PDB file of C-alpha atoms in Angstrom:
ATOM      1  CA  MET A 705     -12.477   7.665  19.210  1.00  0.00           C
ATOM      2  CA  GLU A 706     -13.709   9.774  16.459  1.00  0.00           C
ATOM      3  CA  LEU A 707     -11.921   8.366  13.510  1.00  0.00           C
ATOM      4  CA  GLU A 708     -12.039  10.353  10.132  1.00  0.00           C
ATOM      5  CA  LEU A 709     -11.111   8.381   7.077  1.00  0.00           C
ATOM      6  CA  LYS A 710     -10.166  10.045   3.709  1.00  0.00           C
ATOM      7  CA  ILE A 711      -8.724   9.900   0.531  1.00  0.00           C
ATOM      8  CA  LEU A 712      -5.823  12.452  -0.017  1.00  0.00           C
ATOM      9  CA  SER A 713      -5.463  15.057  -2.429  1.00  0.00           C
ATOM     10  CA  SER A 714      -2.724  17.231  -3.705  1.00  0.00           C
ATOM     11  CA  GLN A 715      -3.677  19.717  -1.074  1.00  0.00           C
ATOM     12  CA  ASP A 716      -2.799  17.130   1.845  1.00  0.00           C
ATOM     13  CA  THR A 717       0.819  16.826   1.274  1.00  0.00           C
ATOM     14  CA  ASN A 718       1.319  17.387   5.340  1.00  0.00           C
ATOM     15  CA  ASP A 719      -0.957  14.372   5.885  1.00  0.00           C
ATOM     16  CA  PHE A 720       0.672  12.426   3.369  1.00  0.00           C
ATOM     17  CA  ILE A 721       4.103  12.866   4.726  1.00  0.00           C
ATOM     18  CA  GLU A 722       2.859  12.195   8.269  1.00  0.00           C
ATOM     19  CA  ARG A 723       1.350   8.746   6.760  1.00  0.00           C
ATOM     20  CA  MET A 724       4.929   8.176   5.034  1.00  0.00           C
ATOM     21  CA  LYS A 725       6.586   8.608   8.526  1.00  0.00           C
ATOM     22  CA  ILE A 726       4.238   6.112  10.116  1.00  0.00           C
ATOM     23  CA  PHE A 727       4.925   3.708   7.361  1.00  0.00           C
ATOM     24  CA  GLY A 728       8.971   4.362   7.693  1.00  0.00           C
ATOM     25  CA  ASN A 729       8.450   3.369  11.379  1.00  0.00           C
ATOM     26  CA  VAL A 730       6.026   0.417  10.844  1.00  0.00           C
ATOM     27  CA  PHE A 731       8.027  -1.161   7.970  1.00  0.00           C
ATOM     28  CA  GLU A 732      11.282  -0.372   9.664  1.00  0.00           C
ATOM     29  CA  MET A 733      12.739   1.742   6.734  1.00  0.00           C
ATOM     30  CA  GLY A 734      15.292   3.461   8.447  1.00  0.00           C
ATOM     31  CA  ASP A 735      16.494   5.269   5.297  1.00  0.00           C
ATOM     32  CA  LEU A 736      13.048   6.596   4.563  1.00  0.00           C
ATOM     33  CA  LYS A 737      13.639   9.705   2.278  1.00  0.00           C
ATOM     34  CA  ILE A 738      10.615  12.216   2.278  1.00  0.00           C
ATOM     35  CA  LEU A 739      10.864  13.908  -1.437  1.00  0.00           C
ATOM     36  CA  ASP A 740       9.888  17.396  -1.788  1.00  0.00           C
ATOM     37  CA  ASN A 741       6.345  18.811  -1.633  1.00  0.00           C
ATOM     38  CA  THR A 742       6.187  19.545  -5.263  1.00  0.00           C
ATOM     39  CA  TYR A 743       6.740  15.940  -6.193  1.00  0.00           C
ATOM     40  CA  LEU A 744       4.387  14.519  -3.707  1.00  0.00           C
ATOM     41  CA  GLU A 745       1.553  16.946  -4.945  1.00  0.00           C
ATOM     42  CA  SER A 746       2.151  15.505  -8.484  1.00  0.00           C
ATOM     43  CA  LEU A 747       2.020  12.209  -7.279  1.00  0.00           C
ATOM     44  CA  MET A 748      -1.134  12.592  -5.601  1.00  0.00           C
ATOM     45  CA  ASN A 749      -2.550  14.012  -8.639  1.00  0.00           C
ATOM     46  CA  LYS A 750      -2.259  10.900 -10.519  1.00  0.00           C
ATOM     47  CA  PRO A 751      -5.417   9.071 -11.268  1.00  0.00           C
ATOM     48  CA  ASP A 752      -3.944   5.756 -10.681  1.00  0.00           C
ATOM     49  CA  LEU A 753      -2.797   6.250  -7.288  1.00  0.00           C
ATOM     50  CA  LEU A 754      -4.973   6.453  -4.024  1.00  0.00           C
ATOM     51  CA  VAL A 755      -3.559   7.472  -0.492  1.00  0.00           C
ATOM     52  CA  LEU A 756      -6.144   7.027   2.291  1.00  0.00           C
ATOM     53  CA  ILE A 757      -5.388   8.023   5.667  1.00  0.00           C
ATOM     54  CA  ALA A 758      -7.134   7.728   9.289  1.00  0.00           C
ATOM     55  CA  LYS A 759      -7.000  10.589  11.446  1.00  0.00           C
ATOM     56  CA  CYS A 760      -7.789  10.758  15.236  1.00  0.00           C
ATOM     57  CA  ASN A 761      -7.977  13.943  16.873  1.00  0.00           C
ATOM     58  CA  ASN A 762      -6.468  15.675  13.813  1.00  0.00           C
ATOM     59  CA  GLU A 763      -3.614  13.421  13.916  1.00  0.00           C
ATOM     60  CA  VAL A 764      -2.784  10.959  11.057  1.00  0.00           C
ATOM     61  CA  ILE A 765      -2.616   7.382  12.720  1.00  0.00           C
ATOM     62  CA  GLY A 766      -2.681   5.186   9.746  1.00  0.00           C
ATOM     63  CA  GLY A 767      -3.372   4.822   6.131  1.00  0.00           C
ATOM     64  CA  LEU A 768      -2.992   2.533   2.897  1.00  0.00           C
ATOM     65  CA  THR A 769      -1.721   3.121  -0.609  1.00  0.00           C
ATOM     66  CA  VAL A 770      -3.624   1.639  -3.723  1.00  0.00           C
ATOM     67  CA  TYR A 771      -2.441   1.801  -7.180  1.00  0.00           C
ATOM     68  CA  VAL A 772      -5.290   1.513  -9.714  1.00  0.00           C
ATOM     69  CA  LEU A 773      -4.514  -0.967 -12.380  1.00  0.00           C
ATOM     70  CA  HIS A 774      -6.104  -0.870 -15.917  1.00  0.00           C
ATOM     71  CA  ARG A 775      -6.428  -3.959 -17.917  1.00  0.00           C
ATOM     72  CA  TYR A 776      -6.881  -4.823 -21.652  1.00  0.00           C
ATOM     73  CA  TYR A 777      -9.779  -7.491 -20.903  1.00  0.00           C
ATOM     74  CA  SER A 778     -11.973  -5.353 -18.914  1.00  0.00           C
ATOM     75  CA  THR A 779     -13.137  -1.899 -18.632  1.00  0.00           C
ATOM     76  CA  LYS A 780     -13.296  -1.925 -15.128  1.00  0.00           C
ATOM     77  CA  PRO A 781     -10.135  -1.036 -13.073  1.00  0.00           C
ATOM     78  CA  ILE A 782      -8.819  -3.079 -10.155  1.00  0.00           C
ATOM     79  CA  ALA A 783      -7.240  -1.620  -6.891  1.00  0.00           C
ATOM     80  CA  TYR A 784      -3.928  -3.122  -5.849  1.00  0.00           C
ATOM     81  CA  ILE A 785      -3.273  -2.283  -2.180  1.00  0.00           C
ATOM     82  CA  TYR A 786       0.318  -1.827  -1.709  1.00  0.00           C
ATOM     83  CA  ASP A 787       0.749  -1.229   1.821  1.00  0.00           C
ATOM     84  CA  VAL A 788      -1.424  -0.780   4.925  1.00  0.00           C
ATOM     85  CA  GLY A 789       0.134   0.661   8.236  1.00  0.00           C
ATOM     86  CA  VAL A 790      -1.100   1.911  11.628  1.00  0.00           C
ATOM     87  CA  LYS A 791       0.770   3.628  14.227  1.00  0.00           C
ATOM     88  CA  PRO A 792       2.004   0.916  16.816  1.00  0.00           C
ATOM     89  CA  ASP A 793      -0.123   2.484  19.563  1.00  0.00           C
ATOM     90  CA  HIS A 794      -3.191   2.351  17.595  1.00  0.00           C
ATOM     91  CA  GLN A 795      -2.765  -1.240  16.261  1.00  0.00           C
ATOM     92  CA  ARG A 796      -5.482  -4.052  16.976  1.00  0.00           C
ATOM     93  CA  LYS A 797      -8.262  -1.533  17.278  1.00  0.00           C
ATOM     94  CA  GLY A 798      -9.913  -1.955  14.010  1.00  0.00           C
ATOM     95  CA  ILE A 799      -8.234   1.035  12.241  1.00  0.00           C
ATOM     96  CA  GLY A 800      -6.465  -1.133   9.488  1.00  0.00           C
ATOM     97  CA  LYS A 801     -10.011  -2.919   8.672  1.00  0.00           C
ATOM     98  CA  LYS A 802     -11.718   0.617   8.787  1.00  0.00           C
ATOM     99  CA  LEU A 803      -9.133   1.604   6.086  1.00  0.00           C
ATOM    100  CA  ILE A 804      -9.818  -1.688   4.033  1.00  0.00           C
ATOM    101  CA  SER A 805     -13.747  -1.208   4.410  1.00  0.00           C
ATOM    102  CA  HIS A 806     -13.420   2.499   3.294  1.00  0.00           C
ATOM    103  CA  LEU A 807     -11.581   1.640   0.255  1.00  0.00           C
ATOM    104  CA  ILE A 808     -13.775  -1.426  -0.550  1.00  0.00           C
ATOM    105  CA  GLN A 809     -16.915   1.067  -0.619  1.00  0.00           C
ATOM    106  CA  TYR A 810     -15.028   3.622  -2.459  1.00  0.00           C
ATOM    107  CA  CYS A 811     -14.402   0.819  -5.176  1.00  0.00           C
ATOM    108  CA  LYS A 812     -17.850  -0.112  -5.353  1.00  0.00           C
ATOM    109  CA  GLU A 813     -19.010   3.242  -5.796  1.00  0.00           C
ATOM    110  CA  ASN A 814     -16.561   3.949  -8.551  1.00  0.00           C
ATOM    111  CA  ASP A 815     -17.203   0.695 -10.465  1.00  0.00           C
ATOM    112  CA  PHE A 816     -14.148  -1.161  -9.803  1.00  0.00           C
ATOM    113  CA  GLU A 817     -14.064  -4.799 -10.664  1.00  0.00           C
ATOM    114  CA  ASP A 818     -12.055  -5.875  -7.565  1.00  0.00           C
ATOM    115  CA  ALA A 819      -9.272  -5.078  -5.312  1.00  0.00           C
ATOM    116  CA  TYR A 820      -6.461  -7.334  -3.982  1.00  0.00           C
ATOM    117  CA  VAL A 821      -3.404  -7.115  -1.579  1.00  0.00           C
ATOM    118  CA  GLU A 822      -0.444  -9.372  -1.402  1.00  0.00           C
ATOM    119  CA  ALA A 823       1.417 -10.375   1.823  1.00  0.00           C
ATOM    120  CA  GLU A 824       4.702 -12.337   2.407  1.00  0.00           C
ATOM    121  CA  THR A 825       3.699 -15.816   3.509  1.00  0.00           C
ATOM    122  CA  ASP A 826       6.004 -15.567   6.192  1.00  0.00           C
ATOM    123  CA  ASP A 827       4.709 -12.311   7.653  1.00  0.00           C
ATOM    124  CA  ILE A 828       2.070 -13.855   9.825  1.00  0.00           C
ATOM    125  CA  GLN A 829       0.973 -10.766  11.450  1.00  0.00           C
ATOM    126  CA  ALA A 830      -0.004  -9.375   8.011  1.00  0.00           C
ATOM    127  CA  VAL A 831      -1.480 -12.622   6.647  1.00  0.00           C
ATOM    128  CA  ASN A 832      -3.647 -13.110   9.906  1.00  0.00           C
ATOM    129  CA  PHE A 833      -4.675  -9.488   9.551  1.00  0.00           C
ATOM    130  CA  TYR A 834      -5.828  -9.704   6.033  1.00  0.00           C
ATOM    131  CA  LYS A 835      -7.604 -12.906   6.610  1.00  0.00           C
ATOM    132  CA  THR A 836      -9.858 -10.949   9.179  1.00  0.00           C
ATOM    133  CA  THR A 837     -10.966  -8.585   6.503  1.00  0.00           C
ATOM    134  CA  GLN A 838     -13.539 -10.622   4.818  1.00  0.00           C
ATOM    135  CA  THR A 839     -11.632 -11.451   1.510  1.00  0.00           C
ATOM    136  CA  THR A 840     -13.540 -13.442  -1.036  1.00  0.00           C
ATOM    137  CA  SER A 841     -10.598 -15.500  -2.019  1.00  0.00           C
ATOM    138  CA  ILE A 842      -6.978 -16.350  -1.042  1.00  0.00           C
ATOM    139  CA  LEU A 843      -4.612 -17.441  -3.779  1.00  0.00           C
ATOM    140  CA  GLN A 844      -0.946 -18.593  -2.975  1.00  0.00           C
ATOM    141  CA  ALA A 845       1.499 -17.101  -5.326  1.00  0.00           C
ATOM    142  CA  THR A 846       5.472 -16.824  -5.883  1.00  0.00           C
ATOM    143  CA  HIS A 847       6.534 -13.257  -6.293  1.00  0.00           C
ATOM    144  CA  PHE A 848       9.279 -12.342  -8.538  1.00  0.00           C
ATOM    145  CA  THR A 849      11.154  -9.091  -8.493  1.00  0.00           C
ATOM    146  CA  TYR A 850      13.268  -7.347 -11.263  1.00  0.00           C
ATOM    147  CA  SER A 851      15.468  -4.526  -9.562  1.00  0.00           C
ATOM    148  CA  PHE A 852      17.454  -2.226 -11.746  1.00  0.00           C
ATOM    149  CA  ASP A 853      19.843  -0.542  -9.434  1.00  0.00           C
ATOM    150  CA  ILE A 854      21.740  -3.552  -7.865  1.00  0.00           C
ATOM    151  CA  PRO A 855      25.142  -3.466  -9.723  1.00  0.00           C
ATOM    152  CA  ASN A 856      26.591  -6.944 -10.727  1.00  0.00           C
ATOM    153  CA  ARG A 857      24.302  -9.028  -8.625  1.00  0.00           C
ATOM    154  CA  TYR A 858      22.448 -10.497 -11.599  1.00  0.00           C
ATOM    155  CA  ASN A 859      25.633 -11.155 -13.488  1.00  0.00           C
ATOM    156  CA  ASP A 860      27.244 -13.007 -10.456  1.00  0.00           C
ATOM    157  CA  PRO A 861      26.991 -16.860 -11.453  1.00  0.00           C
ATOM    158  CA  CYS A 862      27.312 -17.861  -7.843  1.00  0.00           C
ATOM    159  CA  TRP A 863      24.419 -15.652  -6.993  1.00  0.00           C
ATOM    160  CA  LEU A 864      22.323 -17.183  -9.763  1.00  0.00           C
ATOM    161  CA  ARG A 865      22.930 -20.738  -8.670  1.00  0.00           C
ATOM    162  CA  LYS A 866      21.391 -19.969  -5.095  1.00  0.00           C
ATOM    163  CA  LEU A 867      18.122 -19.285  -6.920  1.00  0.00           C
ATOM    164  CA  THR A 868      17.939 -22.763  -8.632  1.00  0.00           C
TER     165      THR A 868
END
């Protein structure tokens, strides 16, 4: 199997859309909305977003998304791996690991300080996958989210009591 790994540019909109469809399937996002090409091209032109794909026989079979984070206490950026996904019929063949390895090599060549990824503790498949990718450390954390388009949810005292 000849595998091509690459970071997309704004000329690769079709590959980006194919990667999005894979993620919609893998992450069970039934309501996945594909935005227009003009927006997707502008998104891929942003220097703080990296979209990697894996192709086999000219077919997109997986990918990952990285947000580049700049910090005030270091001149070197860090890479936040937002998501990794591979078509189900290509999973467990090392493609996800190759995507991570490709990203790590890119980060080394471009003077990043490090890269990190989060996985929900109860997502055993994701946790086990990342444990096999030669991480340098594992940190347990609690993830807090601030959502802005959920009407009245945060004003409901019954809902707030469930948090405490």
